[in-house]
mmCIF file of C-alpha atoms in Angstrom:
data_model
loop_
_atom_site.group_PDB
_atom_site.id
_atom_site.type_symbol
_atom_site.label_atom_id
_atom_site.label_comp_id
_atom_site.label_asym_id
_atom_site.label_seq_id
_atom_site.Cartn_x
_atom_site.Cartn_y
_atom_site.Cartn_z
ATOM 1 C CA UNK K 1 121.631 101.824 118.851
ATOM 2 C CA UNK K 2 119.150 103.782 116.060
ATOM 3 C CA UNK K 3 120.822 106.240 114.089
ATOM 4 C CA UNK K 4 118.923 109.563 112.797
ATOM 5 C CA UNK K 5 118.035 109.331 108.939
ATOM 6 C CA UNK K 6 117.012 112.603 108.370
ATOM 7 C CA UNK K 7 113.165 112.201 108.146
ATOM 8 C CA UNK K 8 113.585 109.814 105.043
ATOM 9 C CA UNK K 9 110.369 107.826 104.396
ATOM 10 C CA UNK K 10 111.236 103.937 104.516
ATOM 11 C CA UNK K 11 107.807 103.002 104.779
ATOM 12 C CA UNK K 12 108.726 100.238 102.155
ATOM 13 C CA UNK K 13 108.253 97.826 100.280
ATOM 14 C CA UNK K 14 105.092 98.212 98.152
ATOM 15 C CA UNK K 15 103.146 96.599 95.804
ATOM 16 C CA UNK K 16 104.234 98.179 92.328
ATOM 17 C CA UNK K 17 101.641 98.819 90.023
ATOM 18 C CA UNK K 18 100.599 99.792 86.602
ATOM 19 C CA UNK K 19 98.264 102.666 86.295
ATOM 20 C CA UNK K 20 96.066 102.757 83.138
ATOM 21 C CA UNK K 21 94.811 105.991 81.581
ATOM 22 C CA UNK K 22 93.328 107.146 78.559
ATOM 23 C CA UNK K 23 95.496 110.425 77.500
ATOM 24 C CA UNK K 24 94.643 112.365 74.050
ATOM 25 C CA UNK K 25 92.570 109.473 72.938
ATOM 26 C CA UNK K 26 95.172 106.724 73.980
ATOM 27 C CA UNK K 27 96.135 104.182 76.163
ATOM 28 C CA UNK K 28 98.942 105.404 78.529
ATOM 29 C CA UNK K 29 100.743 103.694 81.286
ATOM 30 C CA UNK K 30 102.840 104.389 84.436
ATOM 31 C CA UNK K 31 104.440 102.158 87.382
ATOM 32 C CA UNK K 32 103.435 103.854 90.594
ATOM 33 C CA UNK K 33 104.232 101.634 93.863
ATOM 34 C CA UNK K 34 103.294 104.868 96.243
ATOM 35 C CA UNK K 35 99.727 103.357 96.484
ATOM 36 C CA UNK K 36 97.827 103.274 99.450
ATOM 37 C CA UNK K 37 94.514 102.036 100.465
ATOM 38 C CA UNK K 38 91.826 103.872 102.514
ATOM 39 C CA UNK K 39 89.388 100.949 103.812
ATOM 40 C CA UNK K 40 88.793 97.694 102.987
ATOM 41 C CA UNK K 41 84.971 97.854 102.497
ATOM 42 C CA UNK K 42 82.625 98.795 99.921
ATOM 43 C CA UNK K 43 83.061 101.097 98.929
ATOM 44 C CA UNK K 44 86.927 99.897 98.357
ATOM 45 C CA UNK K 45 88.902 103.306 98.406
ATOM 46 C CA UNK K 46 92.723 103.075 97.152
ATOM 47 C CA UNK K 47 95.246 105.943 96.063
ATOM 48 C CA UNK K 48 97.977 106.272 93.698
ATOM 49 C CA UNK K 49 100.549 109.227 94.211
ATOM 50 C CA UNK K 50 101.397 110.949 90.577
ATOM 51 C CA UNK K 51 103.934 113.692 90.514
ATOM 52 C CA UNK K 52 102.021 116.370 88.590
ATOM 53 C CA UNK K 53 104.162 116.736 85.657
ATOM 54 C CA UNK K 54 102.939 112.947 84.622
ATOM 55 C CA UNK K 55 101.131 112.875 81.107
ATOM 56 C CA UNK K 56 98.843 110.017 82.808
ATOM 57 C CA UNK K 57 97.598 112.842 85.317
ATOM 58 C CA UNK K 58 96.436 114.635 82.404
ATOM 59 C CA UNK K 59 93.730 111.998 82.078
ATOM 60 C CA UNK K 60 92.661 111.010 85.062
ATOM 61 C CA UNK K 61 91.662 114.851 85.549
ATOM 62 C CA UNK K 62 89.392 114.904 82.203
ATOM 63 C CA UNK K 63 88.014 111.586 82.494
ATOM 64 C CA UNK K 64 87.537 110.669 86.083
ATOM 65 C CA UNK K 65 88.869 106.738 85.662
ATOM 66 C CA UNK K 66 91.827 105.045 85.607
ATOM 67 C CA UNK K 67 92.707 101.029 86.154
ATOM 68 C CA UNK K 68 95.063 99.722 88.691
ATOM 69 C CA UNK K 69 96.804 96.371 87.470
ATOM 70 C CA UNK K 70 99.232 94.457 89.374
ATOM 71 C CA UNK K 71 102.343 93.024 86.980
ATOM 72 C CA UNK K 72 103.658 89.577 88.124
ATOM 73 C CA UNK K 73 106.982 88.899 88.281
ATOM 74 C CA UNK K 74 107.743 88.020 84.640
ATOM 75 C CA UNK K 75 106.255 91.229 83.532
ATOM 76 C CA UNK K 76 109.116 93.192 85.481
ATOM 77 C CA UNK K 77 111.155 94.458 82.144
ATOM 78 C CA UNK K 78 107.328 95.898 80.804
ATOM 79 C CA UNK K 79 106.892 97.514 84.071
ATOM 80 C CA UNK K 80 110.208 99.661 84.457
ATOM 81 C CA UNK K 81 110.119 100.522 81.097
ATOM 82 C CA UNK K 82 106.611 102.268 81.223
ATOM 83 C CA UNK K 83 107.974 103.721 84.676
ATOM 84 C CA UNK K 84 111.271 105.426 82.781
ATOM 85 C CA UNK K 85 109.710 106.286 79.517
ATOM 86 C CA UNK K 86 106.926 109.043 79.220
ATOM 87 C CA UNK K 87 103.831 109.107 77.672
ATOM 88 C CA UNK K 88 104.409 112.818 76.687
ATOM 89 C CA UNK K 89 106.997 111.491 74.273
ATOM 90 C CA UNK K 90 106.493 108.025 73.779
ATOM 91 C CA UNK K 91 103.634 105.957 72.822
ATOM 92 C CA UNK K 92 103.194 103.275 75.024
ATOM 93 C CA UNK K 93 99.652 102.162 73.639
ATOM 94 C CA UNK K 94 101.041 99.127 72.497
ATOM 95 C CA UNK K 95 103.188 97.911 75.444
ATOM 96 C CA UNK K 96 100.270 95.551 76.770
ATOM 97 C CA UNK K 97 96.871 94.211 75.658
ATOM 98 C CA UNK K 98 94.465 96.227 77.048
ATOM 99 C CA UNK K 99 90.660 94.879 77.836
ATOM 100 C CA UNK K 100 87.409 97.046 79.135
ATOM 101 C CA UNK K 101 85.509 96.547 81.641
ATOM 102 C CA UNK K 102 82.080 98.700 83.179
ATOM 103 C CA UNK K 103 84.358 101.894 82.752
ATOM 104 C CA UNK K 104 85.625 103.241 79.117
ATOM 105 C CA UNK K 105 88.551 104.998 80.093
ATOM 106 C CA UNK K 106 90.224 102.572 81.742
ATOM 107 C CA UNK K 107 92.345 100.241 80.177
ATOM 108 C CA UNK K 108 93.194 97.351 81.993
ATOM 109 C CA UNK K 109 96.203 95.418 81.438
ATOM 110 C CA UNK K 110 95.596 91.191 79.636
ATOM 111 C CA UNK K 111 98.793 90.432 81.033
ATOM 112 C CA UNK K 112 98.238 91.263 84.777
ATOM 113 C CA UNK K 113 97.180 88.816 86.947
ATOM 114 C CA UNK K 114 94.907 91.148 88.955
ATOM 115 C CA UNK K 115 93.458 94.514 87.717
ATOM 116 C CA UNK K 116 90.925 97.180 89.149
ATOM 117 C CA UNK K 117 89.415 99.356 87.669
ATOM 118 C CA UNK K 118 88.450 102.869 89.274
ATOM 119 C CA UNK K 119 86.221 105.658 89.910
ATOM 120 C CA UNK K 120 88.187 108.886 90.546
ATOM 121 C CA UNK K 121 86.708 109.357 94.193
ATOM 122 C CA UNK K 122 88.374 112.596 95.075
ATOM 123 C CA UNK K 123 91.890 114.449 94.272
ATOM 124 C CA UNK K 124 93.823 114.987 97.559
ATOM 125 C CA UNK K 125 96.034 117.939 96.367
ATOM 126 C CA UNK K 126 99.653 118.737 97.546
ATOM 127 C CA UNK K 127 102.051 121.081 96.351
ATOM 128 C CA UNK K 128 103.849 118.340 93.903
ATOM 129 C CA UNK K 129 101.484 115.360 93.593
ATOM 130 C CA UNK K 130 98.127 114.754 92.642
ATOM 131 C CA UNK K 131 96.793 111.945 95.208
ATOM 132 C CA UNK K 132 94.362 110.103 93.121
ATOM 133 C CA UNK K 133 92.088 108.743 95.743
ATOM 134 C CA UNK K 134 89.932 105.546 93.344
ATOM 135 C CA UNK K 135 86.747 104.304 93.907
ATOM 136 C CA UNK K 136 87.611 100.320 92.696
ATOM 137 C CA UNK K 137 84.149 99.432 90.437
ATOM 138 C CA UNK K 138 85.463 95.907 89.349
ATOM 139 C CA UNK K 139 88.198 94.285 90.093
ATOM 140 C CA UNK K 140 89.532 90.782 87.476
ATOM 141 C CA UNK K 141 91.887 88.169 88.668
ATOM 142 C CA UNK K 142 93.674 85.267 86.309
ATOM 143 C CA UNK K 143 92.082 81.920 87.084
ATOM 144 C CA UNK K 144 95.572 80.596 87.398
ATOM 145 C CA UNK K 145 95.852 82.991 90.243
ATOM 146 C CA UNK K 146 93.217 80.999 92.492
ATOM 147 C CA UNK K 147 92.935 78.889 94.976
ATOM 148 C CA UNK K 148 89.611 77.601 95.795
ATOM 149 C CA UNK K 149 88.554 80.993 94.394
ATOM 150 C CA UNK K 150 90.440 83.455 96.537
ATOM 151 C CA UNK K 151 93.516 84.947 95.327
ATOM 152 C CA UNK K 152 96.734 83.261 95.810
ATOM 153 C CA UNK K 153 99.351 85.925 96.408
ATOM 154 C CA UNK K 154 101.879 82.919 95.944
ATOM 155 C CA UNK K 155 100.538 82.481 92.180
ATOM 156 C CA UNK K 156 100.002 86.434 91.577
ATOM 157 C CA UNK K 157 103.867 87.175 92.327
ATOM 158 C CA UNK K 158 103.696 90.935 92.926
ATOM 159 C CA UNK K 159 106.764 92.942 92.357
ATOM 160 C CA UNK K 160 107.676 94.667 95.561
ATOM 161 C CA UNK K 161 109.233 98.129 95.480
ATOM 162 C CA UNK K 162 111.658 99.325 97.839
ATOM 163 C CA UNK K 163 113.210 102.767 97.514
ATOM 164 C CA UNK K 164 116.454 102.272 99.919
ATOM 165 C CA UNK K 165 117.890 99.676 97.398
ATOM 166 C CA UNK K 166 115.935 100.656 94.322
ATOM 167 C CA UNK K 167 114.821 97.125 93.355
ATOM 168 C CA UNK K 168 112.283 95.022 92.644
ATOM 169 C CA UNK K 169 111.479 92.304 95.299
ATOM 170 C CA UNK K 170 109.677 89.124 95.112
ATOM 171 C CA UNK K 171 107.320 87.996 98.209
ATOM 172 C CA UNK K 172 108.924 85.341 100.573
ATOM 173 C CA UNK K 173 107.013 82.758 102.847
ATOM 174 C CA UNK K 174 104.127 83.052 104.769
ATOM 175 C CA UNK K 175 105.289 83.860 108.534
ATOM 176 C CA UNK K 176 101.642 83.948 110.643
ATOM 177 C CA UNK K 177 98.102 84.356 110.759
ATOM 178 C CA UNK K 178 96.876 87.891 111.111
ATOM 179 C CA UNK K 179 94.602 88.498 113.954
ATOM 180 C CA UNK K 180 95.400 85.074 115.320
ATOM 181 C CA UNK K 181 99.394 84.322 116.373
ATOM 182 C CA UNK K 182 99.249 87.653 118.893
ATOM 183 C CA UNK K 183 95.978 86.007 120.857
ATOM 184 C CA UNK K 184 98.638 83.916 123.195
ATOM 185 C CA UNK K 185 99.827 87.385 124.381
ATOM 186 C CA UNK K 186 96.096 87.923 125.060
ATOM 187 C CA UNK K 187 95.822 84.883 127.270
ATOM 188 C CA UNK K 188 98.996 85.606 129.194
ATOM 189 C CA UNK K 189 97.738 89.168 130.313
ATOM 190 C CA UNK Q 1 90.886 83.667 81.286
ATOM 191 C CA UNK Q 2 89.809 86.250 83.940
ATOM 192 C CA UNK Q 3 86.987 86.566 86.680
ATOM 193 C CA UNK Q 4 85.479 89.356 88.432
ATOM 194 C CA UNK Q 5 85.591 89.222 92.272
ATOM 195 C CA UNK Q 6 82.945 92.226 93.272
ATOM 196 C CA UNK Q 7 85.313 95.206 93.119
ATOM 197 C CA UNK Q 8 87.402 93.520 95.815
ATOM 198 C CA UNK Q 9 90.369 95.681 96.832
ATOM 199 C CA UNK Q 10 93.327 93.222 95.971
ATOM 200 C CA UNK Q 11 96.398 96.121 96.562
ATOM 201 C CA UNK Q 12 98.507 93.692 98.862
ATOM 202 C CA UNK Q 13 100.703 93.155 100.042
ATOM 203 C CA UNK Q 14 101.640 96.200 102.228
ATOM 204 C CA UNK Q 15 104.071 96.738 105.061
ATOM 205 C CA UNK Q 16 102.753 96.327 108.633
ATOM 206 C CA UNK Q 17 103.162 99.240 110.824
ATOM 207 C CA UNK Q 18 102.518 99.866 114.137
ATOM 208 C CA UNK Q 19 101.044 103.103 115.058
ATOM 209 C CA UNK Q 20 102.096 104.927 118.398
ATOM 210 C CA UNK Q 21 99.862 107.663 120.150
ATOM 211 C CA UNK Q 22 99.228 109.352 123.248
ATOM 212 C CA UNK Q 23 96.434 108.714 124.440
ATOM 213 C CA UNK Q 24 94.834 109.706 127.740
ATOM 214 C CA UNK Q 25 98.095 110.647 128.543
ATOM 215 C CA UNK Q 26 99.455 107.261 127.533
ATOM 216 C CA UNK Q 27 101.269 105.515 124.729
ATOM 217 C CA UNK Q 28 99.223 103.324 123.338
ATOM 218 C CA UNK Q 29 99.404 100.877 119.740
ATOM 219 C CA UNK Q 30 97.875 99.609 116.946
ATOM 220 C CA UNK Q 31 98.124 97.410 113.605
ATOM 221 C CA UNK Q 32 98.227 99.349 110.577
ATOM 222 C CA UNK Q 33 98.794 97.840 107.673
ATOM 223 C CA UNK Q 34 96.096 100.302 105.571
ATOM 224 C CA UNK Q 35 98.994 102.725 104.695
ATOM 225 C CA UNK Q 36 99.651 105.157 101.937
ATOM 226 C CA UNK Q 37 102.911 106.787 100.772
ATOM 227 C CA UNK Q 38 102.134 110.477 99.125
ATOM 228 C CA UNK Q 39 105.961 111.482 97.686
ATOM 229 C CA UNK Q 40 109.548 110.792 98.709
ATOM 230 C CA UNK Q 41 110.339 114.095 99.101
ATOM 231 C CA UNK Q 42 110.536 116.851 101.824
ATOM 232 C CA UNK Q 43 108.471 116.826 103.239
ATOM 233 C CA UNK Q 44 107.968 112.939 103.303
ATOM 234 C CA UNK Q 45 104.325 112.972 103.429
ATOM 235 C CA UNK Q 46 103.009 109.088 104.107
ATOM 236 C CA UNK Q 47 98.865 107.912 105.237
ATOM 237 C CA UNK Q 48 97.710 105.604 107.817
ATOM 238 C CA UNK Q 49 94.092 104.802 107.445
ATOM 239 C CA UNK Q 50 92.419 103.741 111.136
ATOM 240 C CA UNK Q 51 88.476 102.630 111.171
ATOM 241 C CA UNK Q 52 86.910 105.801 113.505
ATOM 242 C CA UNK Q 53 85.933 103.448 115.716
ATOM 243 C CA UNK Q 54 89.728 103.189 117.366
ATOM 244 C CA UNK Q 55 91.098 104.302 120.225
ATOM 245 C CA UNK Q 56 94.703 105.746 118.608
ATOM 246 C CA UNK Q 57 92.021 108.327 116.313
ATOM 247 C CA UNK Q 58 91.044 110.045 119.442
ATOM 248 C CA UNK Q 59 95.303 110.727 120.397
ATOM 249 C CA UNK Q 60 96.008 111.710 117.440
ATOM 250 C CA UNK Q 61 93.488 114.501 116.638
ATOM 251 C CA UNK Q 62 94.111 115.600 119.825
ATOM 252 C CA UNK Q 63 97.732 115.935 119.836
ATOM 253 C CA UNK Q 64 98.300 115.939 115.812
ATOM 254 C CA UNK Q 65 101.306 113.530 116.055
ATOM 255 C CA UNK Q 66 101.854 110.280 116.043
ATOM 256 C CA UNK Q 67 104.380 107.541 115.331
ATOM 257 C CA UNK Q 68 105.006 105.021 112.654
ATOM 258 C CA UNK Q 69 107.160 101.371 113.701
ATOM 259 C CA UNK Q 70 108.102 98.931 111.610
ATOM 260 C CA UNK Q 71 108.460 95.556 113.206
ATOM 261 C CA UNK Q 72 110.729 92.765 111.846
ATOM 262 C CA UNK Q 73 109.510 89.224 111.486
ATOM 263 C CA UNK Q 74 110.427 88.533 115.224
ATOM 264 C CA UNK Q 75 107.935 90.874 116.403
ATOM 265 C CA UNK Q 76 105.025 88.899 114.618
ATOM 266 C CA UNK Q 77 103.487 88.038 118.092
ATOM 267 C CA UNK Q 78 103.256 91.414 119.688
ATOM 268 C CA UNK Q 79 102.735 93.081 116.443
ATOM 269 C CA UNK Q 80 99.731 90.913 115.898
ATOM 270 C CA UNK Q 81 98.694 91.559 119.577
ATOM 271 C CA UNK Q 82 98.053 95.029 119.721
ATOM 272 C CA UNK Q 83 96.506 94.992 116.562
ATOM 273 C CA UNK Q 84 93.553 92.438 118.250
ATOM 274 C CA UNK Q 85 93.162 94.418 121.448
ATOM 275 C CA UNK Q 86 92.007 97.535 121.979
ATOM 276 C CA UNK Q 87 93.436 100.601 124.266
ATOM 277 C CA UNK Q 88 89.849 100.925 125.350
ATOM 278 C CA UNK Q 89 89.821 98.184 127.448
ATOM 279 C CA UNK Q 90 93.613 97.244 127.707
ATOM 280 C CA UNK Q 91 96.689 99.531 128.611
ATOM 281 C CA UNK Q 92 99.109 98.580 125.829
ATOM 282 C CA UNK Q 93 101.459 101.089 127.319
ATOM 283 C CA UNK Q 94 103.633 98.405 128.480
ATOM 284 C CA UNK Q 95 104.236 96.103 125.613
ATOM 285 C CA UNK Q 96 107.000 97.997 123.969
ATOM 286 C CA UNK Q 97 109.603 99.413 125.587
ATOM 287 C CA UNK Q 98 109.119 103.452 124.591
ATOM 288 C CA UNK Q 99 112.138 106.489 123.155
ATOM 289 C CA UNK Q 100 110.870 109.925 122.181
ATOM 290 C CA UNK Q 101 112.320 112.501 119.589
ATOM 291 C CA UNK Q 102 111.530 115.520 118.712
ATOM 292 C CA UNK Q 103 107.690 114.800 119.191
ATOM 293 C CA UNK Q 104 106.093 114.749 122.627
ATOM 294 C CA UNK Q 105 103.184 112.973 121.397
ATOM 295 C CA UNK Q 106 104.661 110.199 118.750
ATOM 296 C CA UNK Q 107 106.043 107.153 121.357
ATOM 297 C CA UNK Q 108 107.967 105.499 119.241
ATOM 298 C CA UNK Q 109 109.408 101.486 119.461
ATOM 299 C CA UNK Q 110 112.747 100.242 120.636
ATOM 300 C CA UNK Q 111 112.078 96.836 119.089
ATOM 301 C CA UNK Q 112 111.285 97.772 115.823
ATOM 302 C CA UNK Q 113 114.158 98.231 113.523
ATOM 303 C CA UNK Q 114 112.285 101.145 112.016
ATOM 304 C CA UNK Q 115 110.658 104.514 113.448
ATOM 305 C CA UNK Q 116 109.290 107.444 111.956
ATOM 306 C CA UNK Q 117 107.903 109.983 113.966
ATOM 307 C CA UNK Q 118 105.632 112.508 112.181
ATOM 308 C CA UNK Q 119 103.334 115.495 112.640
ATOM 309 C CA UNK Q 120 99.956 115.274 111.574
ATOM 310 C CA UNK Q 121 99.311 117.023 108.003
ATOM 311 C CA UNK Q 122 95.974 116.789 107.566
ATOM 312 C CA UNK Q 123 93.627 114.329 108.218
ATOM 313 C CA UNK Q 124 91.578 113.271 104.934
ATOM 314 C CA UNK Q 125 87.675 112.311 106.192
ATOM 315 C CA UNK Q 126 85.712 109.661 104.744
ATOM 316 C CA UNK Q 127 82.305 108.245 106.158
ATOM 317 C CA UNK Q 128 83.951 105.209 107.998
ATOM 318 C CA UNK Q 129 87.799 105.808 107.868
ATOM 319 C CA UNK Q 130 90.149 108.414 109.132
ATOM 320 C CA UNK Q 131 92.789 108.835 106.486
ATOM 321 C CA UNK Q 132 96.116 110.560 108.824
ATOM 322 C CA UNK Q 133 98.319 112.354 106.340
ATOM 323 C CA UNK Q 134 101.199 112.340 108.607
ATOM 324 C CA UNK Q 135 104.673 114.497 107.684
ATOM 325 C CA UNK Q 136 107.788 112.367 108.681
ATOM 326 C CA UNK Q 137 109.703 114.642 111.546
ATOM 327 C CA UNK Q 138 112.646 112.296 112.126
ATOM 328 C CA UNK Q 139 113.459 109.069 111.202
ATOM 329 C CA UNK Q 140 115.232 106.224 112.938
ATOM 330 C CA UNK Q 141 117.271 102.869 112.146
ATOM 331 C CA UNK Q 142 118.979 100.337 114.258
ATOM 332 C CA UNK Q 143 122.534 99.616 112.727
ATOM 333 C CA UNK Q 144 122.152 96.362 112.613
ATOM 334 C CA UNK Q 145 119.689 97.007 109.441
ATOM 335 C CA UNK Q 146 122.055 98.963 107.714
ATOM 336 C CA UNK Q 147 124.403 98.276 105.135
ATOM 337 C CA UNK Q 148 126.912 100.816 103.989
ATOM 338 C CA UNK Q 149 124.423 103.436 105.612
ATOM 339 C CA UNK Q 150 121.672 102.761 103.922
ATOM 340 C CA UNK Q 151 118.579 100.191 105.395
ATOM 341 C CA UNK Q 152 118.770 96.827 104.173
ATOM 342 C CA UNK Q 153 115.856 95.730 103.786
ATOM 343 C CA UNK Q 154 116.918 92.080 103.941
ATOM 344 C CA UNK Q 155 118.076 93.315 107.378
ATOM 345 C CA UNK Q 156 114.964 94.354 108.114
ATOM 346 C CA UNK Q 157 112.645 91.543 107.609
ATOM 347 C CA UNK Q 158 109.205 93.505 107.709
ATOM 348 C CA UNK Q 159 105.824 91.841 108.007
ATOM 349 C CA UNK Q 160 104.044 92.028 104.999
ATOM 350 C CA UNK Q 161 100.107 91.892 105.287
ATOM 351 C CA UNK Q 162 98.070 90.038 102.981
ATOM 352 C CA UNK Q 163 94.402 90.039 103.188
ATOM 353 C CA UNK Q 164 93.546 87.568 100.350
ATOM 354 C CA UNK Q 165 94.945 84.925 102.890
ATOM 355 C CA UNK Q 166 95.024 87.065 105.781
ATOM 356 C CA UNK Q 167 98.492 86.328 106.426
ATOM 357 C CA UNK Q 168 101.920 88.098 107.785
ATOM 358 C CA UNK Q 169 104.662 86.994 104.824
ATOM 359 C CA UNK Q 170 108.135 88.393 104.925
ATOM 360 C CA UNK Q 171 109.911 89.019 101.872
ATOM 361 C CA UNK Q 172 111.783 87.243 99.124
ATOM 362 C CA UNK Q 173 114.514 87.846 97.053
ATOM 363 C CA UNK Q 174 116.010 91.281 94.834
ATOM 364 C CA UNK Q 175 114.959 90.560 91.359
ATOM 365 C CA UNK Q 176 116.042 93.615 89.743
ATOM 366 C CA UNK Q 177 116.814 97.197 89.404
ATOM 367 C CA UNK Q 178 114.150 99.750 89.071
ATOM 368 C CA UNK Q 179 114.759 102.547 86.430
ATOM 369 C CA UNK Q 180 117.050 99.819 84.878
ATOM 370 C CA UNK Q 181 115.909 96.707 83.731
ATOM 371 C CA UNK Q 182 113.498 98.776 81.149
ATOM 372 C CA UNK Q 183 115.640 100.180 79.574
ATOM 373 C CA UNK Q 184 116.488 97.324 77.186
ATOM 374 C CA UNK Q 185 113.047 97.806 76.162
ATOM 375 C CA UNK Q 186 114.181 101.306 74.762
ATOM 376 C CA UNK Q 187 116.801 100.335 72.691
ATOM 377 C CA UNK Q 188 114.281 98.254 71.038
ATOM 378 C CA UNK Q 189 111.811 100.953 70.609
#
């Protein structure tokens, strides 16, 4: 039996990132987990929903590039805190080390495991968010995060967001191959 | 220590959805795990991104709705299926068993725990992808994923897609509260 939810959007969970900016000069940063990709191709398109009163939105506007960095698991204190506290107020500079990579406005986070940095692509408008749509230029993983030099999602320990129970989640066991368990259905038609 | 890896997109993992149209005046399904959330507010705006090259594209600019399922870790066979075969060639009408809502056009699945069924938005255009900015109508839940009226997500047991290993992984465990555990970073500040 399905029960009506009102249209609510449980289209969860999500990775939960940290979006790097540079903001009157500074290093700014904000959790967003309403990401979303666009292909998985070069050129690797990904977006990143900002309500528009955000300070970091501010700077991806006047300098076209932002970074994308995904926080492990041990990171999660860091990673609410630059989600509740704004820039607009409170500088958050110093939270992380920052490194550089091709792009200068985009700081991108030491202590992530995996960051991106971006290209703003395009600005999908809508009445209260800016969707940031990134053109990904580099993207730097943690050695420790490899096996046989492909990232292990086991080692990276993303912090999943889900909105129904506001928490963080960690990622559980690997259940099937994608593009390969549903092929017995394929034989049996 | 970290290394670059080509601009790789490395934003998993994501929720896999299943995508319902009409299409030649049938339902028909496909994989998406290429999904975007724009806001979680009315109206719920959320993205599915589907190569042009698909067969749902065609039902869904034609009848500017379609549905999204999300399938619990049971599912993993059938969810992988119609995500390897294409409506071109095979009628997928009959692998889920089909309830409509206020939609004509957005067939939505009795086995997943999860359906939203939305109107198309707008569709954003890039050279290769077809980004679907879809606007969440209705939404649905078994009861057996809810807890106090609210999903469970631990109830729901969604496939999460990973394309570093190309896997299906369900999730883990609640590791803390978002908006929360930050703000003993505050009290420091």
């Amino acid at each position: 039996m399905k029960k009506k939810l009102d249209g609510i959007n449980l289209l969860y969970p999500t990775p939960t990132t940290i979006v790097g900016t540079i903001v009157d000069g500074k290093p700014n940063f904000i959790t967003i987990a309403h990401i979303g990709i666009v292909n998985h191709a070069k050129p690797y398109l990904i977006s990143i929903s900002s309500g528009k009163i955000h300070y970091s939105n501010a700077g991806i506007k006047e300098n076209k590039e932002f970074s994308v960095n995904i926080p492990s698991e041990k990171l999660v204190v860091e990673t609410d805190y630059v989600g509740i506290v704004s820039g607009k107020k409170t500088d958050k500079s110093g939270v992380f080390e920052t490194f550089y990579g091709e792009l200068k406005h985009a700081p991108m986070i030491k202590e992530c495991p995996i960051t991106m940095e971006c290209k703003l692509y395009d600005t999908y408008d809508t009445p209260t968010h800016d969707l940031f749509i990134g053109e990904i230029v580099e993207t730097y993983a943690d050695e420790s995060v490899l096996t046989n030099d492909k990232v292990d999602i086991m080692k990276v320990k993303p912090l999943l967001f889900d909105m129904s129970s506001i928490k963080y989640w960690s990622i559980g066991e690997a259940i099937a191959s994608c593009w390969n368990v549903g092929k017995q259905m394929k034989k049996m038609a």
